[in-house]
Amino acid sequence: MSELIQKYHLPHNSIRIDEFNFMLNCIDLTKESYFYEELRLLFLLEEIKAGKLKIFHSTYHNNLRNHINPEVSKAYDDCLCNPTKENAIALLNLKYSSKKTFKQVFNETVRDYTEFFAFLGLLPTYYKSQAGGDKKHFVSQRLKDYMSQKISLEQLIFDFKYRNSSKDYDSLEMYSITVRPYIIALKAIKHYLSLGYELINPRVISAIVLYSKSESEEKLQELFSLFIKPDISDFTCYSNLFESEKFDSICKELDRATLQLKPYLKETGYVGVQKSGNKNYYSKGEKDINELKFAKKVAFCNYHINGLTITPIVGKILYTLYFASYNNIKQIDESNLFDKNITHDDKMYILKELENMGCIKREKGIIYVSSIENQVSINPYTEFFDIEESNYVSNISELKFNDSPISVVKENKMIDDEFEKLRPLALGSNGPAYEKALYEFINKYFHIFSIKWYGANSTGKRLSDILLKAKIRDGSKNKQIAIIVECKAGNAVRAFDERKETDDIINTLQKEKNFGQIDGVWYWVVNGNSLPKIDEHGGYRGNELSKSFIEKLSTIQFEISEARRIPTIVTAFSFDAIKNYLKYLYSKTENIRSEELNKIDVPHFWRWSKKFMNLQYVMVYKDLGLME
């Protein structure tokens, strides 16, 4: 059994900084997005036009010029003489080797660069389970800032992290990774230099980077203690740490990681590369590594820091402080830190948490911005799951979160009486009867939803109780969200099993493959009258002995969001709370002719209402009062 288990790979073909910058210079910053195939064609054409393909990829150039198949050589000559899209497409589709077309070969390079660009937040791509060609890479504000030199390459790679919202894994276990590869590498090099080592084997650093699961000092020290001879030339002395039959392939993977790490580490100036014998080693750089400064705390998608959940509202505040500190801004006004409609209580709660984390100091009403080491490393384009949220966090666009009271246009006694008939079922112990009655009520009175009843009505795999499809107009885009309803009659919520519920949700979403693209998930837990009380701010405090109800809901939110790579919120309602919310929803939608819901017609819906997403993604309502 292997003592070390690798959790991720680096995009090892993105190794040339000159090509990195050349490709980014090819991007039209006025475009909203590119499909992957557009980027592949763009990069090939521009490299041919500028005579860069023969510099960046001399092997490609030479093989194409002198190919055994004259048709390939001619196609390449046609591109050199007349670099049009048609000629480039013809070249990409020709056989380059006995098994691969040139498109497949060039993919290996472009795929890693575009993946690296996405993970850096320059060309982020969102949504899981889409084929590569169907994914959009968005032109981000972060890319524009990098191209205008407002953000340095050093800051880009310091904020490069796993997990991130662009990375798509098959296993949920992979999303437990919380590391910044270049920070891990620099910490390791600094550690060994401080011990007096002048040369460090790059394989040692790559091993520490690839086998790290978190940035905790304790975990890093454990890895440092395994690699106690970092300057050793023969890495086979560490073969006992790995599965022996896989050691050769592991070494190759470490070398691939080194290909990616080395040029960018060297570019920072904190690391040098020195040859000894026939091997290259890391060494001291031009800059003093002891003066290296970076944010010690890190935000990741669906993450909690102290009592803060990284929602868009919290993320924007953390990013404002991080960016201010990076630019040596010492003071910040409350009006520049908080949205106008944030409540006084929320503001005080956040300020207290920021002070506890050391991000700010407050004296006589003045907010002082702490140094970069005390800030939270946050990248607006890798911590959130769609471009609207990311742009909001980056402070270049607005997301209006409604904080007004929930009110009905006109009290409807019929709706009130009809829903009251469900109360005995909700408070009783017959769960299937409750879910059936709720399904029939929603199906009868809400024409805006497409609805399916599963739960007790389904056979085979376990599924959630009810699935609603809602079409919405979110900002300038038409979207579709899935509302998944889980009914818990009587005291059933006390035995709430988040693992089972998560599986049921995933099974339900997978069953509805003809649902179309899902842009978000809203999970409702609809209870009788047994919901536990929680902190109104949703502060996430771990308990090693058992999970609280809010922690169970937070686990569901995390796992569904990560599994689907889309915005996900969770709301638990008591019977009275869901009754009042459905009364509100009916009053706002009974006369709507459009099939799409929007913020104007229905202010309190989905994530555009602070009732359902504010300082947290999870809300629990024992009561949800209405105003007429």
mmCIF file of N, CA and C in Angstrom, residues 498-597:
data_model
loop_
_atom_site.group_PDB
_atom_site.id
_atom_site.type_symbol
_atom_site.label_atom_id
_atom_site.label_comp_id
_atom_site.label_asym_id
_atom_site.label_seq_id
_atom_site.Cartn_x
_atom_site.Cartn_y
_atom_site.Cartn_z
ATOM 1 N N GLU A 498 -27.341 13.143 5.634
ATOM 2 C CA GLU A 498 -26.893 13.955 4.495
ATOM 3 C C GLU A 498 -26.245 13.114 3.403
ATOM 4 N N ARG A 499 -25.656 11.974 3.752
ATOM 5 C CA ARG A 499 -25.029 11.126 2.732
ATOM 6 C C ARG A 499 -26.083 10.520 1.804
ATOM 7 N N LYS A 500 -27.166 10.006 2.414
ATOM 8 C CA LYS A 500 -28.253 9.449 1.608
ATOM 9 C C LYS A 500 -28.916 10.526 0.755
ATOM 10 N N GLU A 501 -29.160 11.694 1.371
ATOM 11 C CA GLU A 501 -29.839 12.768 0.637
ATOM 12 C C GLU A 501 -28.977 13.255 -0.527
ATOM 13 N N THR A 502 -27.679 13.334 -0.323
ATOM 14 C CA THR A 502 -26.782 13.745 -1.410
ATOM 15 C C THR A 502 -26.848 12.759 -2.568
ATOM 16 N N ASP A 503 -26.796 11.470 -2.248
ATOM 17 C CA ASP A 503 -26.903 10.445 -3.298
ATOM 18 C C ASP A 503 -28.232 10.558 -4.036
ATOM 19 N N ASP A 504 -29.308 10.799 -3.288
ATOM 20 C CA ASP A 504 -30.627 10.923 -3.917
ATOM 21 C C ASP A 504 -30.675 12.104 -4.887
ATOM 22 N N ILE A 505 -30.081 13.226 -4.479
ATOM 23 C CA ILE A 505 -30.075 14.419 -5.339
ATOM 24 C C ILE A 505 -29.297 14.150 -6.616
ATOM 25 N N ILE A 506 -28.115 13.565 -6.467
ATOM 26 C CA ILE A 506 -27.278 13.274 -7.638
ATOM 27 C C ILE A 506 -27.990 12.293 -8.569
ATOM 28 N N ASN A 507 -28.619 11.266 -7.985
ATOM 29 C CA ASN A 507 -29.378 10.300 -8.802
ATOM 30 C C ASN A 507 -30.516 10.988 -9.548
ATOM 31 N N THR A 508 -31.196 11.912 -8.875
ATOM 32 C CA THR A 508 -32.323 12.618 -9.487
ATOM 33 C C THR A 508 -31.855 13.463 -10.662
ATOM 34 N N LEU A 509 -30.747 14.188 -10.475
ATOM 35 C CA LEU A 509 -30.227 15.038 -11.549
ATOM 36 C C LEU A 509 -29.717 14.207 -12.720
ATOM 37 N N GLN A 510 -29.113 13.061 -12.413
ATOM 38 C CA GLN A 510 -28.616 12.194 -13.482
ATOM 39 C C GLN A 510 -29.766 11.546 -14.253
ATOM 40 N N LYS A 511 -30.858 11.266 -13.563
ATOM 41 C CA LYS A 511 -32.016 10.650 -14.222
ATOM 42 C C LYS A 511 -32.613 11.593 -15.254
ATOM 43 N N GLU A 512 -32.575 12.881 -14.960
ATOM 44 C CA GLU A 512 -33.185 13.872 -15.846
ATOM 45 C C GLU A 512 -32.163 14.404 -16.857
ATOM 46 N N LYS A 513 -31.622 13.517 -17.675
ATOM 47 C CA LYS A 513 -30.623 13.946 -18.658
ATOM 48 C C LYS A 513 -31.229 14.808 -19.754
ATOM 49 N N ASN A 514 -32.534 14.651 -19.972
ATOM 50 C CA ASN A 514 -33.204 15.465 -20.987
ATOM 51 C C ASN A 514 -33.722 16.778 -20.393
ATOM 52 N N PHE A 515 -33.304 17.056 -19.180
ATOM 53 C CA PHE A 515 -33.716 18.274 -18.481
ATOM 54 C C PHE A 515 -33.164 19.514 -19.183
ATOM 55 N N GLY A 516 -32.092 19.335 -19.939
ATOM 56 C CA GLY A 516 -31.398 20.478 -20.538
ATOM 57 C C GLY A 516 -30.302 20.941 -19.602
ATOM 58 N N GLN A 517 -29.604 21.965 -19.991
ATOM 59 C CA GLN A 517 -28.521 22.473 -19.154
ATOM 60 C C GLN A 517 -29.087 23.020 -17.847
ATOM 61 N N ILE A 518 -28.520 22.564 -16.745
ATOM 62 C CA ILE A 518 -28.925 23.047 -15.431
ATOM 63 C C ILE A 518 -27.901 24.086 -14.976
ATOM 64 N N ASP A 519 -28.387 25.281 -14.681
ATOM 65 C CA ASP A 519 -27.493 26.374 -14.308
ATOM 66 C C ASP A 519 -27.424 26.593 -12.804
ATOM 67 N N GLY A 520 -28.202 25.838 -12.059
ATOM 68 C CA GLY A 520 -28.171 25.984 -10.610
ATOM 69 C C GLY A 520 -29.097 24.983 -9.953
ATOM 70 N N VAL A 521 -28.828 24.706 -8.686
ATOM 71 C CA VAL A 521 -29.654 23.788 -7.903
ATOM 72 C C VAL A 521 -30.092 24.500 -6.627
ATOM 73 N N TRP A 522 -31.382 24.394 -6.333
ATOM 74 C CA TRP A 522 -31.927 24.907 -5.073
ATOM 75 C C TRP A 522 -32.585 23.732 -4.378
ATOM 76 N N TYR A 523 -32.044 23.342 -3.243
ATOM 77 C CA TYR A 523 -32.519 22.173 -2.500
ATOM 78 C C TYR A 523 -33.389 22.642 -1.339
ATOM 79 N N TRP A 524 -34.640 22.183 -1.334
ATOM 80 C CA TRP A 524 -35.567 22.511 -0.251
ATOM 81 C C TRP A 524 -35.737 21.295 0.659
ATOM 82 N N VAL A 525 -35.565 21.486 1.951
ATOM 83 C CA VAL A 525 -35.968 20.491 2.940
ATOM 84 C C VAL A 525 -37.234 21.031 3.582
ATOM 85 N N VAL A 526 -38.345 20.338 3.372
ATOM 86 C CA VAL A 526 -39.644 20.812 3.824
ATOM 87 C C VAL A 526 -40.091 19.933 4.988
ATOM 88 N N ASN A 527 -40.129 20.533 6.175
ATOM 89 C CA ASN A 527 -40.355 19.792 7.406
ATOM 90 C C ASN A 527 -41.722 20.116 7.991
ATOM 91 N N GLY A 528 -42.072 19.415 9.062
ATOM 92 C CA GLY A 528 -43.286 19.734 9.797
ATOM 93 C C GLY A 528 -43.014 20.890 10.741
ATOM 94 N N ASN A 529 -42.624 20.549 11.969
ATOM 95 C CA ASN A 529 -42.350 21.608 12.940
ATOM 96 C C ASN A 529 -41.210 21.198 13.860
ATOM 97 N N SER A 530 -40.189 20.523 13.296
ATOM 98 C CA SER A 530 -39.114 19.978 14.133
ATOM 99 C C SER A 530 -37.733 20.495 13.756
ATOM 100 N N LEU A 531 -37.659 21.607 13.051
ATOM 101 C CA LEU A 531 -36.351 22.130 12.655
ATOM 102 C C LEU A 531 -35.599 22.674 13.863
ATOM 103 N N PRO A 532 -34.311 22.385 13.954
ATOM 104 C CA PRO A 532 -33.524 22.927 15.069
ATOM 105 C C PRO A 532 -33.226 24.401 14.855
ATOM 106 N N LYS A 533 -32.947 25.095 15.933
ATOM 107 C CA LYS A 533 -32.577 26.504 15.843
ATOM 108 C C LYS A 533 -31.108 26.599 15.471
ATOM 109 N N ILE A 534 -30.758 27.593 14.647
ATOM 110 C CA ILE A 534 -29.358 27.774 14.259
ATOM 111 C C ILE A 534 -28.968 29.233 14.403
ATOM 112 N N ASP A 535 -27.660 29.475 14.350
ATOM 113 C CA ASP A 535 -27.126 30.828 14.336
ATOM 114 C C ASP A 535 -27.678 31.561 13.124
ATOM 115 N N GLU A 536 -28.247 32.725 13.324
ATOM 116 C CA GLU A 536 -28.890 33.437 12.219
ATOM 117 C C GLU A 536 -27.917 33.806 11.110
ATOM 118 N N HIS A 537 -26.619 33.872 11.419
ATOM 119 C CA HIS A 537 -25.643 34.181 10.376
ATOM 120 C C HIS A 537 -25.129 32.922 9.688
ATOM 121 N N GLY A 538 -25.575 31.778 10.166
ATOM 122 C CA GLY A 538 -25.122 30.540 9.519
ATOM 123 C C GLY A 538 -23.663 30.263 9.761
ATOM 124 N N GLY A 539 -23.105 30.838 10.832
ATOM 125 C CA GLY A 539 -21.682 30.647 11.121
ATOM 126 C C GLY A 539 -21.341 29.181 11.197
ATOM 127 N N TYR A 540 -20.327 28.760 10.472
ATOM 128 C CA TYR A 540 -19.989 27.337 10.362
ATOM 129 C C TYR A 540 -18.925 27.030 11.409
ATOM 130 N N ARG A 541 -19.298 26.283 12.435
ATOM 131 C CA ARG A 541 -18.354 25.897 13.474
ATOM 132 C C ARG A 541 -18.312 24.378 13.541
ATOM 133 N N GLY A 542 -17.183 23.800 13.240
ATOM 134 C CA GLY A 542 -17.076 22.352 13.190
ATOM 135 C C GLY A 542 -17.210 21.692 14.556
ATOM 136 N N ASN A 543 -17.718 20.486 14.583
ATOM 137 C CA ASN A 543 -17.850 19.692 15.795
ATOM 138 C C ASN A 543 -17.295 18.318 15.482
ATOM 139 N N GLU A 544 -16.236 17.932 16.187
ATOM 140 C CA GLU A 544 -15.579 16.669 15.876
ATOM 141 C C GLU A 544 -16.446 15.463 16.244
ATOM 142 N N LEU A 545 -17.368 15.637 17.191
ATOM 143 C CA LEU A 545 -18.139 14.500 17.678
ATOM 144 C C LEU A 545 -19.332 14.179 16.792
ATOM 145 N N SER A 546 -20.036 15.189 16.339
ATOM 146 C CA SER A 546 -21.209 14.943 15.503
ATOM 147 C C SER A 546 -21.499 16.169 14.670
ATOM 148 N N LYS A 547 -22.278 15.979 13.620
ATOM 149 C CA LYS A 547 -22.643 17.097 12.753
ATOM 150 C C LYS A 547 -23.979 17.666 13.184
ATOM 151 N N SER A 548 -24.039 18.974 13.262
ATOM 152 C CA SER A 548 -25.309 19.632 13.516
ATOM 153 C C SER A 548 -26.142 19.611 12.233
ATOM 154 N N PHE A 549 -27.395 20.005 12.341
ATOM 155 C CA PHE A 549 -28.268 20.049 11.172
ATOM 156 C C PHE A 549 -27.708 21.000 10.119
ATOM 157 N N ILE A 550 -27.237 22.164 10.548
ATOM 158 C CA ILE A 550 -26.706 23.143 9.596
ATOM 159 C C ILE A 550 -25.451 22.595 8.915
ATOM 160 N N GLU A 551 -24.649 21.822 9.648
ATOM 161 C CA GLU A 551 -23.455 21.224 9.047
ATOM 162 C C GLU A 551 -23.831 20.150 8.034
ATOM 163 N N LYS A 552 -24.889 19.412 8.319
ATOM 164 C CA LYS A 552 -25.357 18.405 7.354
ATOM 165 C C LYS A 552 -25.839 19.078 6.069
ATOM 166 N N LEU A 553 -26.586 20.163 6.221
ATOM 167 C CA LEU A 553 -27.045 20.892 5.038
ATOM 168 C C LEU A 553 -25.876 21.498 4.284
ATOM 169 N N SER A 554 -24.883 21.972 5.025
ATOM 170 C CA SER A 554 -23.687 22.542 4.386
ATOM 171 C C SER A 554 -22.927 21.481 3.606
ATOM 172 N N THR A 555 -22.899 20.260 4.132
ATOM 173 C CA THR A 555 -22.248 19.153 3.419
ATOM 174 C C THR A 555 -22.968 18.874 2.103
ATOM 175 N N ILE A 556 -24.304 18.875 2.145
ATOM 176 C CA ILE A 556 -25.076 18.665 0.914
ATOM 177 C C ILE A 556 -24.787 19.769 -0.087
ATOM 178 N N GLN A 557 -24.796 21.013 0.382
ATOM 179 C CA GLN A 557 -24.522 22.152 -0.508
ATOM 180 C C GLN A 557 -23.148 22.000 -1.160
ATOM 181 N N PHE A 558 -22.149 21.650 -0.357
ATOM 182 C CA PHE A 558 -20.787 21.490 -0.875
ATOM 183 C C PHE A 558 -20.733 20.383 -1.923
ATOM 184 N N GLU A 559 -21.273 19.219 -1.590
ATOM 185 C CA GLU A 559 -21.104 18.066 -2.474
ATOM 186 C C GLU A 559 -21.897 18.207 -3.775
ATOM 187 N N ILE A 560 -23.092 18.793 -3.711
ATOM 188 C CA ILE A 560 -23.856 18.974 -4.949
ATOM 189 C C ILE A 560 -23.216 20.046 -5.811
ATOM 190 N N SER A 561 -22.785 21.123 -5.183
ATOM 191 C CA SER A 561 -22.133 22.201 -5.930
ATOM 192 C C SER A 561 -20.858 21.699 -6.608
ATOM 193 N N GLU A 562 -20.081 20.920 -5.883
ATOM 194 C CA GLU A 562 -18.833 20.399 -6.455
ATOM 195 C C GLU A 562 -19.108 19.314 -7.493
ATOM 196 N N ALA A 563 -20.093 18.473 -7.235
ATOM 197 C CA ALA A 563 -20.392 17.394 -8.181
ATOM 198 C C ALA A 563 -20.912 17.935 -9.500
ATOM 199 N N ARG A 564 -21.718 19.007 -9.438
ATOM 200 C CA ARG A 564 -22.299 19.573 -10.654
ATOM 201 C C ARG A 564 -21.538 20.794 -11.163
ATOM 202 N N ARG A 565 -20.704 21.397 -10.320
ATOM 203 C CA ARG A 565 -19.915 22.582 -10.673
ATOM 204 C C ARG A 565 -20.821 23.747 -11.070
ATOM 205 N N ILE A 566 -21.899 23.930 -10.313
ATOM 206 C CA ILE A 566 -22.844 25.013 -10.570
ATOM 207 C C ILE A 566 -23.267 25.614 -9.232
ATOM 208 N N PRO A 567 -23.780 26.854 -9.232
ATOM 209 C CA PRO A 567 -24.258 27.451 -7.983
ATOM 210 C C PRO A 567 -25.331 26.578 -7.337
ATOM 211 N N THR A 568 -25.201 26.387 -6.035
ATOM 212 C CA THR A 568 -26.133 25.540 -5.292
ATOM 213 C C THR A 568 -26.447 26.196 -3.954
ATOM 214 N N ILE A 569 -27.731 26.317 -3.639
ATOM 215 C CA ILE A 569 -28.124 26.819 -2.334
ATOM 216 C C ILE A 569 -29.096 25.836 -1.700
ATOM 217 N N VAL A 570 -29.189 25.891 -0.373
ATOM 218 C CA VAL A 570 -30.020 24.955 0.379
ATOM 219 C C VAL A 570 -30.884 25.754 1.353
ATOM 220 N N THR A 571 -32.177 25.444 1.393
ATOM 221 C CA THR A 571 -33.094 26.105 2.318
ATOM 222 C C THR A 571 -33.954 25.055 2.993
ATOM 223 N N ALA A 572 -34.018 25.131 4.328
ATOM 224 C CA ALA A 572 -34.906 24.253 5.089
ATOM 225 C C ALA A 572 -36.079 25.093 5.605
ATOM 226 N N PHE A 573 -37.286 24.578 5.400
ATOM 227 C CA PHE A 573 -38.505 25.285 5.790
ATOM 228 C C PHE A 573 -39.298 24.452 6.792
ATOM 229 N N SER A 574 -39.819 25.091 7.827
ATOM 230 C CA SER A 574 -40.853 24.452 8.628
ATOM 231 C C SER A 574 -42.153 24.486 7.821
ATOM 232 N N PHE A 575 -43.200 23.859 8.324
ATOM 233 C CA PHE A 575 -44.466 23.877 7.601
ATOM 234 C C PHE A 575 -44.975 25.305 7.430
ATOM 235 N N ASP A 576 -44.952 26.082 8.499
ATOM 236 C CA ASP A 576 -45.436 27.463 8.407
ATOM 237 C C ASP A 576 -44.590 28.287 7.454
ATOM 238 N N ALA A 577 -43.264 28.052 7.450
ATOM 239 C CA ALA A 577 -42.374 28.822 6.570
ATOM 240 C C ALA A 577 -42.638 28.499 5.102
ATOM 241 N N ILE A 578 -42.784 27.207 4.763
ATOM 242 C CA ILE A 578 -43.013 26.865 3.355
ATOM 243 C C ILE A 578 -44.413 27.297 2.937
ATOM 244 N N LYS A 579 -45.357 27.249 3.861
ATOM 245 C CA LYS A 579 -46.703 27.728 3.554
ATOM 246 C C LYS A 579 -46.660 29.206 3.178
ATOM 247 N N ASN A 580 -45.996 30.004 3.990
ATOM 248 C CA ASN A 580 -45.913 31.444 3.714
ATOM 249 C C ASN A 580 -45.141 31.733 2.437
ATOM 250 N N TYR A 581 -44.075 30.954 2.194
ATOM 251 C CA TYR A 581 -43.300 31.216 0.979
ATOM 252 C C TYR A 581 -44.101 30.851 -0.266
ATOM 253 N N LEU A 582 -44.821 29.741 -0.236
ATOM 254 C CA LEU A 582 -45.622 29.365 -1.402
ATOM 255 C C LEU A 582 -46.793 30.331 -1.605
ATOM 256 N N LYS A 583 -47.347 30.876 -0.525
ATOM 257 C CA LYS A 583 -48.378 31.915 -0.654
ATOM 258 C C LYS A 583 -47.790 33.138 -1.360
ATOM 259 N N TYR A 584 -46.576 33.512 -0.943
ATOM 260 C CA TYR A 584 -45.893 34.646 -1.590
ATOM 261 C C TYR A 584 -45.649 34.343 -3.060
ATOM 262 N N LEU A 585 -45.135 33.152 -3.340
ATOM 263 C CA LEU A 585 -44.793 32.779 -4.710
ATOM 264 C C LEU A 585 -46.038 32.742 -5.594
ATOM 265 N N TYR A 586 -47.132 32.257 -5.041
ATOM 266 C CA TYR A 586 -48.380 32.213 -5.802
ATOM 267 C C TYR A 586 -48.869 33.626 -6.123
ATOM 268 N N SER A 587 -48.787 34.529 -5.131
ATOM 269 C CA SER A 587 -49.253 35.903 -5.344
ATOM 270 C C SER A 587 -48.450 36.613 -6.416
ATOM 271 N N LYS A 588 -47.181 36.194 -6.584
ATOM 272 C CA LYS A 588 -46.309 36.847 -7.565
ATOM 273 C C LYS A 588 -46.371 36.195 -8.943
ATOM 274 N N THR A 589 -46.869 34.963 -9.020
ATOM 275 C CA THR A 589 -46.771 34.238 -10.299
ATOM 276 C C THR A 589 -48.113 33.855 -10.912
ATOM 277 N N GLU A 590 -49.222 34.002 -10.169
ATOM 278 C CA GLU A 590 -50.492 33.495 -10.696
ATOM 279 C C GLU A 590 -50.897 34.180 -12.000
ATOM 280 N N ASN A 591 -50.494 35.435 -12.186
ATOM 281 C CA ASN A 591 -50.890 36.158 -13.403
ATOM 282 C C ASN A 591 -49.727 36.397 -14.370
ATOM 283 N N ILE A 592 -48.581 35.769 -14.108
ATOM 284 C CA ILE A 592 -47.432 35.921 -15.006
ATOM 285 C C ILE A 592 -47.684 35.148 -16.294
ATOM 286 N N ARG A 593 -47.508 35.805 -17.406
ATOM 287 C CA ARG A 593 -47.693 35.127 -18.696
ATOM 288 C C ARG A 593 -46.398 34.511 -19.205
ATOM 289 N N SER A 594 -45.314 35.123 -18.826
ATOM 290 C CA SER A 594 -44.015 34.614 -19.271
ATOM 291 C C SER A 594 -43.716 33.273 -18.603
ATOM 292 N N GLU A 595 -42.920 32.453 -19.278
ATOM 293 C CA GLU A 595 -42.479 31.187 -18.688
ATOM 294 C C GLU A 595 -41.248 31.372 -17.819
ATOM 295 N N GLU A 596 -40.687 32.585 -17.841
ATOM 296 C CA GLU A 596 -39.456 32.844 -17.088
ATOM 297 C C GLU A 596 -39.737 33.723 -15.875
ATOM 298 N N LEU A 597 -39.106 33.371 -14.761
ATOM 299 C CA LEU A 597 -39.161 34.212 -13.576
ATOM 300 C C LEU A 597 -38.019 35.217 -13.631
#
